[in-house]
Amino acid sequence: MALQTYVQTIARTLMEEMRRDERVVLLGQDVGRRGGVFLATEHLFDAFGPDRVIDTPLSEAAIIGAAVGMAVHGLRPVAEIQFADYVFPGFDQLVSQAAKLRYRSGGAFTAPMVVRMPAGGGVKGGHHHSQNPEAHFVHTPGLQVVYPSTPSDARGCLQTAVRGDDPVVFLEPKRLYRASKEEVPRDVDQLLPVGVGVRRREGDDVVLVSYGASMRETLQAAEALAQQGIAADVIDLRWLMPWDQALVLERVAAVGRVVLVSEAPHSGSMLSEVAATIAEEVLDMLEAPPLRVSGFDTPYPYAQDRAYLPGPNRILYAVQQVLDY
Amino acid sequence: MITDAQRFQPFSEEPIRLIDQSGAWLGAFPCDLDDATLHAMYRHLVLARAVDERLVLLQRLGKISFTASAAGHEAAQVGTAHALRVGRDWIFPYYRDTALAIAVGWPLVELFGQMMGTRADAARGRQMPAHPGSRDLRIFTVASPIASHLPAATGTAIAQKLAGAGDATVCTFGDGATSEGDWHAALNFAGAQGAPIVFVCENNRYAISVDLRHQTGSDGLAVKAHAYGMPGYLVDGMDLLACYYVMRSLLEAARDGLGPALVEMTVYRYGPHSSADDDSVYRDPAEVAAWRERDPIVRFRRFLTARGGWDEAAERELRAAVTRTVDEAVEAAEAAGPVPVEWLFDDVSSRPTPQLERQRERFRAARRAAGEDVAD
């Protein structure tokens, strides 16, 4: 098997899903002839034509709203928002329409659809090309949210998302689009179930919980800790709503120390939710308070692009604090 | 007396044009600009192109992370800039408006400082390249999300109307922006209020790869003004004086309380959408070449030459001066040095939240623990 990048895996998986099910259609800005600005839909226009790979006008509301309508009529739309930072004109469609359609119709109507969007920083894109808006979606009942960190996971989660019966916000870590390469199986189902995370490393000294692009720095920190004789248990959440509460609580209860890592802003974040749940459920098993290593409560900066990211040093500092507690 | 407002017809079939390809004046009225003004306009065209070429080079050298070339848009932007009363009228630009920013006097050191994210950037290195802004020049700092600045532009124009000082607003955007809901919200509100604002669409026919035919079913963009109760003008955006005179007349009308207008300036971007784009996937090189033949700078130079007062010597002198100016600005912007790391915490709100203060302390402690110099 040849190595495949994250973004090639997205394109390849979409190709397979479109072959498998003719109800799957793509829509978004530049997804057609251009193959997507990151090439996440490369070759699909040639393979399936303009009826199934739709170059849309420049309107996120039209893209997401139209996907809802297509889904209601039986299609399986996969919408692309060019950057997660641009989702906000379509936010109303996601929050008011897609997320609430099943509930408000008493289950009569549903919106099985996927909204893909590259997210995250470290690409010198400033605050309109670097944000991590997952908390907005996690906070919107009716949406599923996933942020896979590897090509293989992206493939498995995308298969699950396309074939599922709910609207899924599918976040892709753009700084890993080309940096992350793996041998990825082809033409076989590899569905990763909704809400199930994965242990990337086993250890008994501290639990590190992360997801998406920050997994890379989290694993680097775990490696550095191993050099110092500290064994970190590393959990990749994969799914942010629903998230793998059972796995996190089980490991945190067993180890007693936990550091949570994400590059999204600190307050009101996914990490806040995980930390609060840990405190509610396994407080008496903790040896130290859960610590969050995150982005800051600032817009994503341009010049200090890298400093903003929770790098290994900041993770190691927090780990030292929970170990010394 | 014939006012500027009566010179041009809205919703015309053919673009309004005042200079033909050979440089001949086509206007039914005499050009009332003096040599100094015309030469300043030309200097801005040449300077903007030189800055543009330098930015492409700096991006290739890895000194800036991104550039969105304005080559092909210069006449539209410089013509618009000269019709404004700089420092009084507000400008709400988009990311491809480098020539507009230059022509209203955005200092080149600030421009390159913004592009490189150095201390020379008045916005303190906060944004990616190609995002101008200036308090002194009343340039509303560019935001990347397309058309997100339009409703704010309408609001500023309404405030100008309430203030009654006879000021106006210009808001620019590309053809893709006309599909966003914010675009329609802004034009509708401006129309309902009779706000003193001119909306300018720099229509280069491509929103990255999506051509106009897939952007809208409407026959052109100027026509969209009709539904919002304002005139729409179709203008040759590669004819500097057509852009200038139409903008001057519409800004006069706006100041006189005649309300908003939409101007569609037909331009072409010679380069890809940005340094991250490959336009060969979706554009025929012959099409690009054909548009380059209609270059706005060449056309305006022909006009100046035909009119007299511009020759080879003047041209050589200008080119040399422009190169020197650009060299010096790049050097100064770079010499200003990188912005300090901790600036990232400033300017989030009128005063930092206790949460952010705590995050900053922890950030500093982690850097210290890792042996970094936190004085920077």
mmCIF file of N, CA and C in Angstrom, chain B residues 194-245:
data_model
loop_
_atom_site.group_PDB
_atom_site.id
_atom_site.type_symbol
_atom_site.label_atom_id
_atom_site.label_comp_id
_atom_site.label_asym_id
_atom_site.label_seq_id
_atom_site.Cartn_x
_atom_site.Cartn_y
_atom_site.Cartn_z
ATOM 1 N N GLY B 194 -31.762 55.375 1.865
ATOM 2 C CA GLY B 194 -31.175 56.417 1.017
ATOM 3 C C GLY B 194 -29.792 56.826 1.514
ATOM 4 N N ALA B 195 -29.030 55.842 1.960
ATOM 5 C CA ALA B 195 -27.735 56.131 2.580
ATOM 6 C C ALA B 195 -26.707 56.578 1.540
ATOM 7 N N PRO B 196 -25.816 57.484 1.928
ATOM 8 C CA PRO B 196 -24.806 57.995 0.973
ATOM 9 C C PRO B 196 -23.644 57.016 0.785
ATOM 10 N N ILE B 197 -23.878 56.000 -0.019
ATOM 11 C CA ILE B 197 -22.863 54.968 -0.205
ATOM 12 C C ILE B 197 -22.838 54.521 -1.657
ATOM 13 N N VAL B 198 -21.623 54.294 -2.165
ATOM 14 C CA VAL B 198 -21.473 53.709 -3.494
ATOM 15 C C VAL B 198 -20.838 52.330 -3.335
ATOM 16 N N PHE B 199 -21.562 51.320 -3.759
ATOM 17 C CA PHE B 199 -21.067 49.951 -3.739
ATOM 18 C C PHE B 199 -20.343 49.694 -5.052
ATOM 19 N N VAL B 200 -19.125 49.189 -4.969
ATOM 20 C CA VAL B 200 -18.323 48.976 -6.175
ATOM 21 C C VAL B 200 -17.957 47.505 -6.304
ATOM 22 N N CYS B 201 -18.441 46.900 -7.363
ATOM 23 C CA CYS B 201 -18.093 45.512 -7.623
ATOM 24 C C CYS B 201 -16.953 45.464 -8.635
ATOM 25 N N GLU B 202 -15.807 44.970 -8.202
ATOM 26 C CA GLU B 202 -14.693 44.748 -9.128
ATOM 27 C C GLU B 202 -14.911 43.367 -9.728
ATOM 28 N N ASN B 203 -15.626 43.365 -10.840
ATOM 29 C CA ASN B 203 -16.042 42.090 -11.436
ATOM 30 C C ASN B 203 -14.939 41.543 -12.333
ATOM 31 N N ASN B 204 -14.170 40.594 -11.799
ATOM 32 C CA ASN B 204 -13.131 39.962 -12.623
ATOM 33 C C ASN B 204 -13.595 38.612 -13.160
ATOM 34 N N ARG B 205 -14.862 38.323 -13.002
ATOM 35 C CA ARG B 205 -15.538 37.168 -13.600
ATOM 36 C C ARG B 205 -15.203 35.816 -12.978
ATOM 37 N N TYR B 206 -14.351 35.813 -11.973
ATOM 38 C CA TYR B 206 -14.043 34.543 -11.314
ATOM 39 C C TYR B 206 -14.021 34.710 -9.798
ATOM 40 N N ALA B 207 -14.739 33.849 -9.097
ATOM 41 C CA ALA B 207 -14.603 33.743 -7.645
ATOM 42 C C ALA B 207 -13.760 32.486 -7.432
ATOM 43 N N ILE B 208 -12.475 32.686 -7.245
ATOM 44 C CA ILE B 208 -11.472 31.628 -7.401
ATOM 45 C C ILE B 208 -11.745 30.950 -8.744
ATOM 46 N N SER B 209 -12.301 29.716 -8.744
ATOM 47 C CA SER B 209 -12.453 29.026 -10.035
ATOM 48 C C SER B 209 -13.850 29.172 -10.624
ATOM 49 N N VAL B 210 -14.786 29.676 -9.833
ATOM 50 C CA VAL B 210 -16.182 29.664 -10.284
ATOM 51 C C VAL B 210 -16.460 30.894 -11.141
ATOM 52 N N ASP B 211 -16.798 30.666 -12.402
ATOM 53 C CA ASP B 211 -17.022 31.793 -13.299
ATOM 54 C C ASP B 211 -18.411 32.388 -13.083
ATOM 55 N N LEU B 212 -18.594 33.569 -13.653
ATOM 56 C CA LEU B 212 -19.812 34.336 -13.377
ATOM 57 C C LEU B 212 -21.080 33.575 -13.747
ATOM 58 N N ARG B 213 -20.987 32.782 -14.791
ATOM 59 C CA ARG B 213 -22.125 32.005 -15.261
ATOM 60 C C ARG B 213 -22.629 31.040 -14.176
ATOM 61 N N HIS B 214 -21.717 30.546 -13.362
ATOM 62 C CA HIS B 214 -22.116 29.649 -12.278
ATOM 63 C C HIS B 214 -22.354 30.386 -10.969
ATOM 64 N N GLN B 215 -22.006 31.666 -10.971
ATOM 65 C CA GLN B 215 -22.197 32.477 -9.760
ATOM 66 C C GLN B 215 -23.622 33.002 -9.690
ATOM 67 N N THR B 216 -24.174 33.341 -10.858
ATOM 68 C CA THR B 216 -25.498 33.962 -10.868
ATOM 69 C C THR B 216 -26.177 33.704 -12.199
ATOM 70 N N GLY B 217 -27.483 33.649 -12.160
ATOM 71 C CA GLY B 217 -28.250 33.525 -13.399
ATOM 72 C C GLY B 217 -28.561 34.886 -13.997
ATOM 73 N N SER B 218 -28.190 35.941 -13.300
ATOM 74 C CA SER B 218 -28.583 37.269 -13.775
ATOM 75 C C SER B 218 -27.663 37.750 -14.887
ATOM 76 N N ASP B 219 -28.194 38.644 -15.697
ATOM 77 C CA ASP B 219 -27.439 39.179 -16.820
ATOM 78 C C ASP B 219 -26.574 40.328 -16.312
ATOM 79 N N GLY B 220 -25.395 39.996 -15.842
ATOM 80 C CA GLY B 220 -24.519 41.006 -15.251
ATOM 81 C C GLY B 220 -24.896 41.284 -13.806
ATOM 82 N N LEU B 221 -24.147 42.187 -13.195
ATOM 83 C CA LEU B 221 -24.323 42.445 -11.769
ATOM 84 C C LEU B 221 -24.934 43.816 -11.487
ATOM 85 N N ALA B 222 -24.661 44.792 -12.360
ATOM 86 C CA ALA B 222 -25.184 46.146 -12.144
ATOM 87 C C ALA B 222 -26.706 46.116 -12.035
ATOM 88 N N VAL B 223 -27.314 45.202 -12.797
ATOM 89 C CA VAL B 223 -28.764 45.110 -12.861
ATOM 90 C C VAL B 223 -29.369 44.762 -11.502
ATOM 91 N N LYS B 224 -28.588 44.144 -10.626
ATOM 92 C CA LYS B 224 -29.113 43.767 -9.310
ATOM 93 C C LYS B 224 -29.495 44.998 -8.480
ATOM 94 N N ALA B 225 -28.922 46.145 -8.831
ATOM 95 C CA ALA B 225 -29.235 47.374 -8.091
ATOM 96 C C ALA B 225 -30.718 47.720 -8.173
ATOM 97 N N HIS B 226 -31.306 47.391 -9.294
ATOM 98 C CA HIS B 226 -32.691 47.775 -9.561
ATOM 99 C C HIS B 226 -33.629 47.343 -8.443
ATOM 100 N N ALA B 227 -33.442 46.111 -7.989
ATOM 101 C CA ALA B 227 -34.336 45.564 -6.968
ATOM 102 C C ALA B 227 -34.177 46.261 -5.624
ATOM 103 N N TYR B 228 -33.069 46.980 -5.437
ATOM 104 C CA TYR B 228 -32.868 47.657 -4.159
ATOM 105 C C TYR B 228 -33.116 49.153 -4.260
ATOM 106 N N GLY B 229 -33.701 49.556 -5.379
ATOM 107 C CA GLY B 229 -34.105 50.951 -5.507
ATOM 108 C C GLY B 229 -32.952 51.911 -5.702
ATOM 109 N N MET B 230 -31.919 51.446 -6.370
ATOM 110 C CA MET B 230 -30.792 52.346 -6.641
ATOM 111 C C MET B 230 -30.325 52.124 -8.079
ATOM 112 N N PRO B 231 -29.641 53.126 -8.654
ATOM 113 C CA PRO B 231 -29.139 52.929 -10.015
ATOM 114 C C PRO B 231 -27.932 51.990 -10.026
ATOM 115 N N GLY B 232 -27.798 51.246 -11.109
ATOM 116 C CA GLY B 232 -26.643 50.364 -11.275
ATOM 117 C C GLY B 232 -25.901 50.775 -12.535
ATOM 118 N N TYR B 233 -24.595 50.957 -12.425
ATOM 119 C CA TYR B 233 -23.800 51.417 -13.567
ATOM 120 C C TYR B 233 -22.802 50.348 -13.975
ATOM 121 N N LEU B 234 -22.741 50.107 -15.257
ATOM 122 C CA LEU B 234 -21.756 49.178 -15.807
ATOM 123 C C LEU B 234 -20.616 50.012 -16.392
ATOM 124 N N VAL B 235 -19.407 49.807 -15.894
ATOM 125 C CA VAL B 235 -18.277 50.657 -16.269
ATOM 126 C C VAL B 235 -17.098 49.783 -16.705
ATOM 127 N N ASP B 236 -16.386 50.251 -17.721
ATOM 128 C CA ASP B 236 -15.139 49.573 -18.113
ATOM 129 C C ASP B 236 -14.114 49.803 -17.003
ATOM 130 N N GLY B 237 -13.873 48.773 -16.232
ATOM 131 C CA GLY B 237 -12.997 48.894 -15.068
ATOM 132 C C GLY B 237 -11.525 48.948 -15.410
ATOM 133 N N MET B 238 -11.198 48.862 -16.707
ATOM 134 C CA MET B 238 -9.802 48.999 -17.103
ATOM 135 C C MET B 238 -9.567 50.366 -17.744
ATOM 136 N N ASP B 239 -10.557 51.220 -17.602
ATOM 137 C CA ASP B 239 -10.480 52.605 -18.073
ATOM 138 C C ASP B 239 -10.488 53.492 -16.831
ATOM 139 N N LEU B 240 -9.326 53.988 -16.478
ATOM 140 C CA LEU B 240 -9.190 54.731 -15.221
ATOM 141 C C LEU B 240 -10.151 55.915 -15.154
ATOM 142 N N LEU B 241 -10.239 56.671 -16.254
ATOM 143 C CA LEU B 241 -11.042 57.888 -16.184
ATOM 144 C C LEU B 241 -12.540 57.591 -16.163
ATOM 145 N N ALA B 242 -12.958 56.503 -16.790
ATOM 146 C CA ALA B 242 -14.371 56.123 -16.676
ATOM 147 C C ALA B 242 -14.697 55.807 -15.216
ATOM 148 N N CYS B 243 -13.816 55.057 -14.579
ATOM 149 C CA CYS B 243 -14.038 54.715 -13.166
ATOM 150 C C CYS B 243 -14.040 55.983 -12.314
ATOM 151 N N TYR B 244 -13.078 56.856 -12.585
ATOM 152 C CA TYR B 244 -12.972 58.083 -11.794
ATOM 153 C C TYR B 244 -14.216 58.955 -11.948
ATOM 154 N N TYR B 245 -14.602 59.221 -13.178
ATOM 155 C CA TYR B 245 -15.720 60.157 -13.382
ATOM 156 C C TYR B 245 -17.046 59.585 -12.890
#
